[in-house]
PDB file of C-alpha atoms in Angstrom:
ATOM      1  CA  MET Q   1      90.137 109.732   1.323  1.00 69.00           C
ATOM      2  CA  ALA Q   2      86.401 110.193   1.351  1.00 76.00           C
ATOM      3  CA  GLY Q   3      86.753 112.280  -1.754  1.00 79.00           C
ATOM      4  CA  VAL Q   4      88.892 109.681  -3.595  1.00 80.00           C
ATOM      5  CA  MET Q   5      86.193 107.088  -2.643  1.00 85.00           C
ATOM      6  CA  GLN Q   6      83.129 109.399  -3.723  1.00 88.00           C
ATOM      7  CA  LYS Q   7      84.637 110.194  -7.279  1.00 87.00           C
ATOM      8  CA  PHE Q   8      85.358 106.637  -7.780  1.00 88.00           C
ATOM      9  CA  LEU Q   9      81.847 105.571  -7.010  1.00 91.00           C
ATOM     10  CA  ILE Q  10      80.367 108.288  -8.982  1.00 92.00           C
ATOM     11  CA  ALA Q  11      82.459 107.273 -11.892  1.00 91.00           C
ATOM     12  CA  SER Q  12      81.337 103.632 -11.484  1.00 92.00           C
ATOM     13  CA  MET Q  13      77.870 104.493 -11.460  1.00 93.00           C
ATOM     14  CA  PHE Q  14      78.096 106.610 -14.538  1.00 93.00           C
ATOM     15  CA  MET Q  15      80.156 103.757 -16.343  1.00 93.00           C
ATOM     16  CA  TRP Q  16      77.106 101.396 -15.567  1.00 93.00           C
ATOM     17  CA  ILE Q  17      74.213 103.541 -16.274  1.00 95.00           C
ATOM     18  CA  LEU Q  18      75.261 105.391 -19.425  1.00 94.00           C
ATOM     19  CA  PRO Q  19      75.883 102.482 -21.711  1.00 94.00           C
ATOM     20  CA  ILE Q  20      72.696 100.631 -20.709  1.00 94.00           C
ATOM     21  CA  ALA Q  21      70.871 103.757 -21.065  1.00 93.00           C
ATOM     22  CA  ILE Q  22      71.969 104.196 -24.560  1.00 93.00           C
ATOM     23  CA  LEU Q  23      71.239 100.638 -25.494  1.00 92.00           C
ATOM     24  CA  TYR Q  24      67.659 100.945 -23.828  1.00 92.00           C
ATOM     25  CA  GLY Q  25      67.104 103.998 -25.730  1.00 91.00           C
ATOM     26  CA  PHE Q  26      68.052 102.551 -29.018  1.00 90.00           C
ATOM     27  CA  ASN Q  27      66.151  99.367 -28.608  1.00 88.00           C
ATOM     28  CA  HIS Q  28      62.894 101.136 -27.590  1.00 87.00           C
ATOM     29  CA  ASP Q  29      63.046 103.855 -29.984  1.00 84.00           C
ATOM     30  CA  LEU Q  30      63.512 106.747 -27.375  1.00 84.00           C
ATOM     31  CA  LEU Q  31      66.148 108.421 -29.487  1.00 80.00           C
ATOM     32  CA  PRO Q  32      65.361 110.344 -32.392  1.00 81.00           C
ATOM     33  CA  GLY Q  33      66.298 108.602 -35.843  1.00 74.00           C
ATOM     34  CA  SER Q  34      66.517 105.147 -34.145  1.00 75.00           C
ATOM     35  CA  THR Q  35      63.332 103.880 -36.140  1.00 78.00           C
ATOM     36  CA  THR Q  36      64.995 104.632 -39.586  1.00 80.00           C
ATOM     37  CA  LEU Q  37      67.985 102.178 -39.305  1.00 79.00           C
ATOM     38  CA  SER Q  38      67.928  98.708 -40.637  1.00 84.00           C
ATOM     39  CA  PRO Q  39      68.629  96.248 -37.664  1.00 82.00           C
ATOM     40  CA  HIS Q  40      71.909  95.643 -38.865  1.00 86.00           C
ATOM     41  CA  SER Q  41      73.201  99.232 -38.647  1.00 88.00           C
ATOM     42  CA  LEU Q  42      71.277  99.654 -35.394  1.00 88.00           C
ATOM     43  CA  THR Q  43      73.165  97.007 -33.607  1.00 89.00           C
ATOM     44  CA  ILE Q  44      76.409  98.265 -34.825  1.00 91.00           C
ATOM     45  CA  LEU Q  45      75.538 101.960 -34.059  1.00 91.00           C
ATOM     46  CA  SER Q  46      74.102 101.146 -30.481  1.00 92.00           C
ATOM     47  CA  GLY Q  47      77.067  99.052 -29.758  1.00 93.00           C
ATOM     48  CA  PHE Q  48      79.603 101.375 -30.787  1.00 93.00           C
ATOM     49  CA  LEU Q  49      78.148 104.275 -28.907  1.00 93.00           C
ATOM     50  CA  ALA Q  50      77.705 102.226 -25.662  1.00 94.00           C
ATOM     51  CA  VAL Q  51      81.329 101.246 -25.968  1.00 94.00           C
ATOM     52  CA  VAL Q  52      82.563 104.899 -26.644  1.00 94.00           C
ATOM     53  CA  SER Q  53      80.493 106.209 -23.658  1.00 94.00           C
ATOM     54  CA  VAL Q  54      82.159 103.982 -21.147  1.00 94.00           C
ATOM     55  CA  ASN Q  55      85.728 105.126 -22.643  1.00 93.00           C
ATOM     56  CA  VAL Q  56      84.315 108.597 -22.464  1.00 94.00           C
ATOM     57  CA  VAL Q  57      83.627 107.985 -18.722  1.00 93.00           C
ATOM     58  CA  ILE Q  58      87.136 106.503 -18.225  1.00 91.00           C
ATOM     59  CA  VAL Q  59      88.791 109.448 -19.558  1.00 91.00           C
ATOM     60  CA  PHE Q  60      86.798 111.903 -17.235  1.00 91.00           C
ATOM     61  CA  TYR Q  61      88.065 109.790 -14.527  1.00 90.00           C
ATOM     62  CA  ILE Q  62      91.674 109.702 -15.323  1.00 87.00           C
ATOM     63  CA  CYS Q  63      91.479 113.491 -15.664  1.00 88.00           C
ATOM     64  CA  LEU Q  64      89.912 113.914 -12.350  1.00 86.00           C
ATOM     65  CA  ALA Q  65      92.430 111.656 -10.797  1.00 82.00           C
ATOM     66  CA  LEU Q  66      95.445 113.069 -12.315  1.00 80.00           C
ATOM     67  CA  LYS Q  67      94.509 116.576 -11.072  1.00 81.00           C
ATOM     68  CA  GLU Q  68      94.353 115.516  -7.595  1.00 74.00           C
ATOM     69  CA  PRO Q  69      97.399 117.043  -5.496  1.00 70.00           C
ATOM     70  CA  THR Q  70      99.951 114.614  -4.343  1.00 64.00           C
ATOM     71  CA  ASP Q  71     100.686 115.224  -0.728  1.00 61.00           C
ATOM     72  CA  LYS Q  72     104.435 116.107  -0.196  1.00 58.00           C
ATOM     73  CA  HIS Q  73     106.026 114.731   2.627  1.00 57.00           C
ATOM     74  CA  LYS Q  74     105.916 117.273   5.399  1.00 56.00           C
ATOM     75  CA  PRO Q  75     108.762 116.879   7.868  1.00 59.00           C
ATOM     76  CA  ASP Q  76     108.317 116.876  11.368  1.00 65.00           C
ATOM     77  CA  ALA Q  77     109.003 120.656  12.677  1.00 74.00           C
ATOM     78  CA  SER Q  78     110.618 119.610  15.780  1.00 77.00           C
ATOM     79  CA  PHE Q  79     112.827 116.926  14.186  1.00 76.00           C
ATOM     80  CA  VAL Q  80     114.067 119.627  11.594  1.00 78.00           C
ATOM     81  CA  ALA Q  81     114.690 122.114  14.262  1.00 83.00           C
ATOM     82  CA  GLU Q  82     116.762 119.632  16.093  1.00 83.00           C
ATOM     83  CA  ALA Q  83     118.582 118.630  13.189  1.00 82.00           C
ATOM     84  CA  LYS Q  84     119.360 122.067  12.201  1.00 85.00           C
ATOM     85  CA  ASP Q  85     120.703 122.839  15.774  1.00 85.00           C
ATOM     86  CA  SER Q  86     123.069 119.865  15.893  1.00 85.00           C
ATOM     87  CA  VAL Q  87     124.402 120.731  12.541  1.00 85.00           C
ATOM     88  CA  LYS Q  88     125.138 124.555  13.541  1.00 86.00           C
ATOM     89  CA  LYS Q  89     126.755 123.107  16.656  1.00 85.00           C
ATOM     90  CA  LEU Q  90     129.027 120.654  14.930  1.00 84.00           C
ATOM     91  CA  THR Q  91     129.992 123.171  12.311  1.00 83.00           C
ATOM     92  CA  SER Q  92     130.899 125.927  14.859  1.00 81.00           C
ATOM     93  CA  GLY Q  93     132.573 123.566  17.030  1.00 69.00           C
ATOM     94  CA  VAL Q  94     130.860 124.752  20.168  1.00 58.00           C
ATOM     95  CA  PRO Q  95     130.787 122.066  22.912  1.00 59.00           C
ATOM     96  CA  SER Q  96     127.155 121.600  23.354  1.00 53.00           C
ATOM     97  CA  THR Q  97     125.110 120.290  26.109  1.00 57.00           C
ATOM     98  CA  ASP Q  98     123.148 117.934  23.911  1.00 56.00           C
ATOM     99  CA  PRO Q  99     123.288 114.329  25.467  1.00 60.00           C
ATOM    100  CA  ALA Q 100     122.796 112.641  22.046  1.00 59.00           C
ATOM    101  CA  LEU Q 101     125.954 114.451  20.796  1.00 56.00           C
ATOM    102  CA  LYS Q 102     127.849 113.666  24.097  1.00 58.00           C
ATOM    103  CA  LYS Q 103     127.205 109.976  23.611  1.00 62.00           C
ATOM    104  CA  GLN Q 104     128.287 110.102  20.167  1.00 64.00           C
ATOM    105  CA  GLU Q 105     131.518 111.843  21.266  1.00 58.00           C
TER     106      GLU Q 105
ATOM    107  CA  MET M   1      83.908  59.143 -38.283  1.00 48.00           C
ATOM    108  CA  SER M   2      81.724  57.960 -41.125  1.00 50.00           C
ATOM    109  CA  GLY M   3      79.612  60.761 -42.584  1.00 50.00           C
ATOM    110  CA  VAL M   4      76.848  58.496 -43.898  1.00 49.00           C
ATOM    111  CA  VAL M   5      73.351  60.452 -43.662  1.00 48.00           C
ATOM    112  CA  VAL M   6      70.636  58.031 -44.095  1.00 47.00           C
ATOM    113  CA  GLY M   7      67.643  60.092 -43.854  1.00 49.00           C
ATOM    114  CA  LEU M   8      66.602  63.312 -42.262  1.00 51.00           C
ATOM    115  CA  GLY M   9      65.708  61.555 -39.230  1.00 52.00           C
ATOM    116  CA  HIS M  10      68.412  58.712 -38.989  1.00 54.00           C
ATOM    117  CA  ALA M  11      71.762  60.581 -39.415  1.00 56.00           C
ATOM    118  CA  SER M  12      74.391  58.892 -37.544  1.00 75.00           C
ATOM    119  CA  SER M  13      77.518  60.924 -37.680  1.00 88.00           C
ATOM    120  CA  TRP M  14      78.938  63.621 -35.449  1.00 88.00           C
ATOM    121  CA  GLY M  15      78.044  66.431 -38.082  1.00 87.00           C
ATOM    122  CA  ALA M  16      74.530  65.599 -38.259  1.00 88.00           C
ATOM    123  CA  ALA M  17      74.263  65.384 -34.561  1.00 88.00           C
ATOM    124  CA  LEU M  18      75.704  68.950 -34.123  1.00 88.00           C
ATOM    125  CA  VAL M  19      73.301  70.375 -37.016  1.00 88.00           C
ATOM    126  CA  ARG M  20      70.286  68.794 -35.085  1.00 89.00           C
ATOM    127  CA  ILE M  21      71.017  71.066 -31.984  1.00 92.00           C
ATOM    128  CA  SER M  22      68.645  73.960 -31.919  1.00 93.00           C
ATOM    129  CA  PRO M  23      70.417  77.192 -32.831  1.00 93.00           C
ATOM    130  CA  TYR M  24      68.747  78.672 -29.692  1.00 94.00           C
ATOM    131  CA  THR M  25      70.851  76.551 -27.334  1.00 95.00           C
ATOM    132  CA  PHE M  26      74.098  77.928 -29.224  1.00 94.00           C
ATOM    133  CA  SER M  27      72.764  81.337 -28.669  1.00 95.00           C
ATOM    134  CA  ALA M  28      72.017  80.935 -25.422  1.00 95.00           C
ATOM    135  CA  ILE M  29      75.371  79.464 -24.340  1.00 96.00           C
ATOM    136  CA  GLY M  30      76.879  82.506 -26.407  1.00 95.00           C
ATOM    137  CA  ILE M  31      75.023  85.143 -24.145  1.00 95.00           C
ATOM    138  CA  ALA M  32      75.992  83.289 -20.986  1.00 95.00           C
ATOM    139  CA  ILE M  33      79.553  82.946 -21.938  1.00 94.00           C
ATOM    140  CA  SER M  34      79.860  86.698 -23.227  1.00 93.00           C
ATOM    141  CA  ILE M  35      78.767  87.985 -19.577  1.00 93.00           C
ATOM    142  CA  GLY M  36      79.933  85.116 -17.344  1.00 94.00           C
ATOM    143  CA  VAL M  37      83.605  85.099 -18.815  1.00 93.00           C
ATOM    144  CA  SER M  38      84.036  88.734 -18.926  1.00 93.00           C
ATOM    145  CA  VAL M  39      82.770  89.209 -15.305  1.00 93.00           C
ATOM    146  CA  LEU M  40      85.304  86.434 -14.411  1.00 92.00           C
ATOM    147  CA  GLY M  41      88.298  88.347 -16.024  1.00 89.00           C
ATOM    148  CA  ALA M  42      87.122  91.466 -14.665  1.00 89.00           C
ATOM    149  CA  ALA M  43      86.843  90.167 -11.236  1.00 90.00           C
ATOM    150  CA  TRP M  44      90.383  88.414 -11.528  1.00 87.00           C
ATOM    151  CA  GLY M  45      91.845  91.788 -12.296  1.00 85.00           C
ATOM    152  CA  ILE M  46      90.020  93.848  -9.723  1.00 85.00           C
ATOM    153  CA  TYR M  47      91.131  91.113  -7.072  1.00 83.00           C
ATOM    154  CA  ILE M  48      94.948  91.172  -7.955  1.00 81.00           C
ATOM    155  CA  THR M  49      94.946  94.964  -8.416  1.00 80.00           C
ATOM    156  CA  GLY M  50      92.965  95.802  -5.398  1.00 81.00           C
ATOM    157  CA  SER M  51      94.894  93.653  -2.963  1.00 80.00           C
ATOM    158  CA  SER M  52      98.043  95.040  -4.131  1.00 77.00           C
ATOM    159  CA  LEU M  53      96.762  98.512  -3.968  1.00 77.00           C
ATOM    160  CA  ILE M  54      95.531  97.973  -0.404  1.00 80.00           C
ATOM    161  CA  GLY M  55      98.720  96.469   0.926  1.00 76.00           C
ATOM    162  CA  ALA M  56     100.827  99.291  -0.757  1.00 72.00           C
ATOM    163  CA  ALA M  57      98.606 101.933   0.765  1.00 74.00           C
ATOM    164  CA  ILE M  58      99.636 101.339   4.084  1.00 74.00           C
ATOM    165  CA  GLU M  59     103.307 102.221   3.005  1.00 69.00           C
ATOM    166  CA  ALA M  60     102.487 105.001   0.798  1.00 69.00           C
ATOM    167  CA  PRO M  61      98.845 106.314   1.153  1.00 72.00           C
ATOM    168  CA  ARG M  62      99.166 108.821  -1.801  1.00 71.00           C
ATOM    169  CA  ILE M  63      99.264 106.265  -4.668  1.00 70.00           C
ATOM    170  CA  THR M  64      95.518 105.244  -3.917  1.00 74.00           C
ATOM    171  CA  SER M  65      93.748 107.738  -5.889  1.00 75.00           C
ATOM    172  CA  LYS M  66      95.957 107.408  -8.939  1.00 75.00           C
ATOM    173  CA  ASN M  67      95.881 103.916  -8.791  1.00 77.00           C
ATOM    174  CA  LEU M  68      92.071 103.456  -8.799  1.00 82.00           C
ATOM    175  CA  ILE M  69      92.203 104.205 -12.640  1.00 83.00           C
ATOM    176  CA  SER M  70      93.608 100.540 -12.898  1.00 82.00           C
ATOM    177  CA  VAL M  71      90.118  99.260 -11.119  1.00 84.00           C
ATOM    178  CA  ILE M  72      88.188 101.335 -13.230  1.00 87.00           C
ATOM    179  CA  PHE M  73      89.616  99.781 -16.507  1.00 86.00           C
ATOM    180  CA  CYS M  74      89.109  96.443 -15.005  1.00 86.00           C
ATOM    181  CA  GLU M  75      85.400  97.083 -14.204  1.00 89.00           C
ATOM    182  CA  ALA M  76      85.157  98.542 -17.915  1.00 91.00           C
ATOM    183  CA  VAL M  77      85.822  95.088 -19.023  1.00 90.00           C
ATOM    184  CA  ALA M  78      82.721  93.829 -17.148  1.00 92.00           C
ATOM    185  CA  ILE M  79      80.743  96.241 -18.492  1.00 93.00           C
ATOM    186  CA  TYR M  80      81.854  95.605 -22.322  1.00 93.00           C
ATOM    187  CA  GLY M  81      80.609  92.199 -21.412  1.00 93.00           C
ATOM    188  CA  VAL M  82      77.060  93.405 -20.112  1.00 94.00           C
ATOM    189  CA  ILE M  83      76.774  95.605 -23.212  1.00 95.00           C
ATOM    190  CA  VAL M  84      77.328  92.660 -25.540  1.00 95.00           C
ATOM    191  CA  ALA M  85      75.000  90.483 -23.666  1.00 95.00           C
ATOM    192  CA  ILE M  86      72.447  92.928 -23.979  1.00 94.00           C
ATOM    193  CA  ILE M  87      72.793  93.453 -27.565  1.00 94.00           C
ATOM    194  CA  LEU M  88      72.858  89.780 -28.136  1.00 94.00           C
ATOM    195  CA  GLN M  89      69.663  89.179 -26.333  1.00 92.00           C
ATOM    196  CA  THR M  90      67.784  91.713 -28.296  1.00 91.00           C
ATOM    197  CA  LYS M  91      69.081  89.622 -31.448  1.00 89.00           C
ATOM    198  CA  LEU M  92      67.036  86.499 -30.502  1.00 91.00           C
ATOM    199  CA  GLU M  93      63.948  86.060 -32.641  1.00 89.00           C
ATOM    200  CA  SER M  94      61.354  83.366 -32.570  1.00 89.00           C
ATOM    201  CA  VAL M  95      61.045  81.393 -35.950  1.00 90.00           C
ATOM    202  CA  PRO M  96      58.335  78.955 -36.720  1.00 90.00           C
ATOM    203  CA  SER M  97      59.306  75.361 -35.785  1.00 87.00           C
ATOM    204  CA  SER M  98      59.313  74.368 -39.521  1.00 90.00           C
ATOM    205  CA  LYS M  99      62.157  76.815 -39.946  1.00 88.00           C
ATOM    206  CA  MET M 100      64.312  76.203 -36.993  1.00 89.00           C
ATOM    207  CA  TYR M 101      66.925  73.891 -38.687  1.00 90.00           C
ATOM    208  CA  ASP M 102      67.282  76.014 -41.817  1.00 89.00           C
ATOM    209  CA  ALA M 103      70.678  76.916 -42.782  1.00 90.00           C
ATOM    210  CA  GLU M 104      69.858  80.482 -41.907  1.00 91.00           C
ATOM    211  CA  SER M 105      68.769  80.133 -38.447  1.00 92.00           C
ATOM    212  CA  LEU M 106      71.779  78.047 -37.913  1.00 93.00           C
ATOM    213  CA  ARG M 107      73.892  80.683 -39.089  1.00 93.00           C
ATOM    214  CA  ALA M 108      72.231  83.218 -36.883  1.00 94.00           C
ATOM    215  CA  GLY M 109      72.692  80.682 -33.754  1.00 94.00           C
ATOM    216  CA  TYR M 110      76.310  80.499 -34.498  1.00 94.00           C
ATOM    217  CA  ALA M 111      76.751  84.086 -35.171  1.00 94.00           C
ATOM    218  CA  ILE M 112      75.474  84.829 -31.784  1.00 95.00           C
ATOM    219  CA  PHE M 113      77.504  81.954 -29.926  1.00 95.00           C
ATOM    220  CA  ALA M 114      80.660  83.056 -31.822  1.00 95.00           C
ATOM    221  CA  SER M 115      80.102  86.635 -30.764  1.00 95.00           C
ATOM    222  CA  GLY M 116      79.559  85.694 -27.088  1.00 95.00           C
ATOM    223  CA  ILE M 117      82.769  83.349 -27.041  1.00 95.00           C
ATOM    224  CA  ILE M 118      84.838  86.245 -28.748  1.00 94.00           C
ATOM    225  CA  VAL M 119      83.841  88.973 -26.304  1.00 94.00           C
ATOM    226  CA  GLY M 120      83.843  86.660 -23.227  1.00 94.00           C
ATOM    227  CA  PHE M 121      87.537  85.368 -23.864  1.00 93.00           C
ATOM    228  CA  ALA M 122      88.883  88.418 -24.882  1.00 92.00           C
ATOM    229  CA  ASN M 123      87.449  90.237 -21.855  1.00 92.00           C
ATOM    230  CA  LEU M 124      89.020  87.409 -19.701  1.00 91.00           C
ATOM    231  CA  VAL M 125      92.396  87.674 -20.892  1.00 88.00           C
ATOM    232  CA  CYS M 126      92.434  91.659 -20.970  1.00 87.00           C
ATOM    233  CA  GLY M 127      91.013  91.803 -17.586  1.00 85.00           C
ATOM    234  CA  SER M 128      93.025  89.323 -15.751  1.00 81.00           C
ATOM    235  CA  VAL M 129      96.293  89.601 -17.222  1.00 78.00           C
ATOM    236  CA  SER M 130      97.419  93.023 -18.547  1.00 74.00           C
ATOM    237  CA  TYR M 131      95.995  95.089 -15.816  1.00 75.00           C
ATOM    238  CA  PRO M 132      97.254  93.043 -12.819  1.00 75.00           C
ATOM    239  CA  PHE M 133     100.543  93.116 -14.433  1.00 73.00           C
ATOM    240  CA  SER M 134     100.858  96.718 -15.348  1.00 69.00           C
ATOM    241  CA  PHE M 135      99.550  97.833 -11.881  1.00 72.00           C
ATOM    242  CA  LEU M 136     102.145  95.625 -10.155  1.00 73.00           C
ATOM    243  CA  THR M 137     104.690  97.512 -12.178  1.00 69.00           C
ATOM    244  CA  VAL M 138     103.271 100.787 -11.313  1.00 68.00           C
ATOM    245  CA  LEU M 139     103.463  99.635  -7.517  1.00 70.00           C
ATOM    246  CA  VAL M 140     107.047  98.888  -7.813  1.00 70.00           C
ATOM    247  CA  PHE M 141     108.021 102.119  -9.279  1.00 64.00           C
ATOM    248  CA  GLU M 142     105.751 104.246  -6.975  1.00 63.00           C
ATOM    249  CA  PHE M 143     107.300 103.274  -3.696  1.00 60.00           C
ATOM    250  CA  HIS M 144     110.687 101.827  -4.820  1.00 58.00           C
ATOM    251  CA  CYS M 145     112.670 104.540  -2.751  1.00 45.00           C
ATOM    252  CA  GLN M 146     110.716 103.979   0.233  1.00 51.00           C
ATOM    253  CA  ILE M 147     111.785 100.208   0.539  1.00 50.00           C
ATOM    254  CA  CYS M 148     115.444  99.195   1.079  1.00 44.00           C
ATOM    255  CA  LYS M 149     117.453  98.153  -2.107  1.00 47.00           C
ATOM    256  CA  PRO M 150     117.511  94.378  -1.864  1.00 47.00           C
ATOM    257  CA  SER M 151     113.763  93.855  -1.421  1.00 47.00           C
ATOM    258  CA  SER M 152     113.283  96.375  -4.325  1.00 45.00           C
ATOM    259  CA  HIS M 153     115.675  94.360  -6.705  1.00 47.00           C
ATOM    260  CA  PHE M 154     113.632  91.388  -5.762  1.00 45.00           C
ATOM    261  CA  PHE M 155     110.295  93.076  -6.501  1.00 43.00           C
ATOM    262  CA  CYS M 156     112.040  94.376  -9.624  1.00 39.00           C
ATOM    263  CA  ARG M 157     112.774  90.889 -10.707  1.00 39.00           C
ATOM    264  CA  LEU M 158     109.469  89.657 -10.318  1.00 36.00           C
ATOM    265  CA  CYS M 159     107.336  92.158 -11.971  1.00 33.00           C
ATOM    266  CA  VAL M 160     109.257  94.476 -13.977  1.00 31.00           C
ATOM    267  CA  GLY M 161     110.409  91.742 -16.624  1.00 31.00           C
ATOM    268  CA  ILE M 162     106.978  91.438 -17.817  1.00 33.00           C
ATOM    269  CA  ILE M 163     106.129  94.892 -18.839  1.00 33.00           C
ATOM    270  CA  GLY M 164     109.744  95.073 -20.119  1.00 29.00           C
ATOM    271  CA  SER M 165     111.402  98.062 -18.411  1.00 30.00           C
ATOM    272  CA  SER M 166     114.776  97.710 -16.748  1.00 27.00           C
ATOM    273  CA  CYS M 167     115.367  97.298 -13.088  1.00 25.00           C
ATOM    274  CA  ALA M 168     118.443  99.896 -13.356  1.00 27.00           C
ATOM    275  CA  LEU M 169     116.007 102.659 -14.454  1.00 33.00           C
ATOM    276  CA  SER M 170     113.841 102.354 -11.202  1.00 29.00           C
ATOM    277  CA  ASP M 171     116.192 104.216  -9.243  1.00 28.00           C
ATOM    278  CA  ALA M 172     114.570 107.397 -10.928  1.00 31.00           C
ATOM    279  CA  GLN M 173     111.760 109.369  -9.244  1.00 36.00           C
ATOM    280  CA  ASN M 174     108.600 107.572  -8.802  1.00 58.00           C
ATOM    281  CA  SER M 175     105.368 109.398  -9.465  1.00 62.00           C
ATOM    282  CA  THR M 176     106.507 110.599 -13.159  1.00 66.00           C
ATOM    283  CA  LEU M 177     106.741 107.022 -14.246  1.00 70.00           C
ATOM    284  CA  PHE M 178     103.057 106.473 -13.435  1.00 73.00           C
ATOM    285  CA  VAL M 179     101.515 108.143 -16.581  1.00 75.00           C
ATOM    286  CA  LYS M 180     103.829 106.168 -18.688  1.00 73.00           C
ATOM    287  CA  ILE M 181     102.606 102.918 -17.432  1.00 74.00           C
ATOM    288  CA  LEU M 182      99.090 104.290 -17.594  1.00 76.00           C
ATOM    289  CA  VAL M 183      99.758 104.166 -21.283  1.00 78.00           C
ATOM    290  CA  ILE M 184     100.639 100.673 -21.462  1.00 78.00           C
ATOM    291  CA  GLU M 185      97.724  99.874 -19.314  1.00 80.00           C
ATOM    292  CA  ILE M 186      95.616 101.581 -22.026  1.00 82.00           C
ATOM    293  CA  PHE M 187      97.215  99.313 -24.586  1.00 82.00           C
ATOM    294  CA  GLY M 188      96.181  96.350 -22.459  1.00 81.00           C
ATOM    295  CA  SER M 189      92.370  97.610 -22.424  1.00 84.00           C
ATOM    296  CA  ALA M 190      92.618  97.723 -26.303  1.00 85.00           C
ATOM    297  CA  LEU M 191      92.609  93.922 -26.239  1.00 83.00           C
ATOM    298  CA  GLY M 192      89.286  93.777 -24.644  1.00 86.00           C
ATOM    299  CA  LEU M 193      88.169  96.579 -27.129  1.00 90.00           C
ATOM    300  CA  PHE M 194      88.922  94.446 -30.177  1.00 90.00           C
ATOM    301  CA  GLY M 195      86.935  91.495 -28.801  1.00 91.00           C
ATOM    302  CA  VAL M 196      83.904  93.749 -28.396  1.00 93.00           C
ATOM    303  CA  ILE M 197      83.963  95.646 -31.728  1.00 93.00           C
ATOM    304  CA  VAL M 198      84.444  92.116 -33.634  1.00 93.00           C
ATOM    305  CA  GLY M 199      81.909  90.596 -31.398  1.00 93.00           C
ATOM    306  CA  ILE M 200      79.418  93.679 -32.217  1.00 93.00           C
ATOM    307  CA  ILE M 201      80.139  93.519 -35.854  1.00 92.00           C
ATOM    308  CA  MET M 202      79.568  89.648 -35.746  1.00 90.00           C
ATOM    309  CA  SER M 203      76.218  89.822 -33.885  1.00 91.00           C
ATOM    310  CA  ALA M 204      75.098  92.450 -36.304  1.00 90.00           C
ATOM    311  CA  GLN M 205      74.744  89.861 -39.263  1.00 87.00           C
ATOM    312  CA  ALA M 206      72.643  87.277 -37.031  1.00 88.00           C
ATOM    313  CA  THR M 207      69.381  87.363 -39.195  1.00 89.00           C
ATOM    314  CA  TRP M 208      66.778  84.844 -38.457  1.00 91.00           C
ATOM    315  CA  PRO M 209      64.717  83.566 -41.332  1.00 89.00           C
ATOM    316  CA  THR M 210      61.374  85.677 -41.528  1.00 83.00           C
ATOM    317  CA  LYS M 211      58.294  83.971 -41.409  1.00 70.00           C
TER     318      LYS M 211
END
């Protein structure tokens, strides 16, 4: 459970930080080539890159989450042993001392 | 509604009154709506999804890690609203008051307003409608075989009809259906994405008149 929460929180953090960092970089000319663009194309490019980065983080998280092993239902060992025992006794026809079976009879 | 305009300062019709509202009012309202209403949609989606997830995890704890994907999708909707709000506020520029009611600055104000409304309401619908319903069907299929037949048919009647799968198919094995319903959720997330794309393109043409 802790691993699940950790992955979720890290993915959420990235989902927030990455697009805002991209927008900040474009608006304050931190990224190379952002000064040569007209304001029209600057808006469109920065907006699309930010949206794409959010979707990239989502795809990463989906891959991580789908790779997690689903726990198979582990049957209780003593219950399985008792069940096998009773089936064996029924099929072989030996009268057993099992109180449950006696009650059934 | 007579459209008689007597002079610049004595207009008496609704149209003239609207034109005298500062374009900055419209821009500010647009920015507020873009983030406010998107976050409302995302929060609603997370509320419905999260409460069902926690309730269902009592019965079947294995579903939590995969179904957190739905919560991440809803959160992405909120982030789209934030992205567009940041983009829109960089589009606000000061114009001298002589040019504040020019056609071009009114156009810029309306473009920012429209962009904000587009993004806000597209994300509202995307977040609050598509994710909870697709998530509910995932839940129904995920732990169908652990609950008895009558109640499962009841759940099927409630949720499944919305996404469109038939109740008779739900006797199949559960976990494999998750990926298929995830595909439907991706289509639902595309609704918010359409709104964001149109909003960004709309805001790119908001140019104020130069001094």
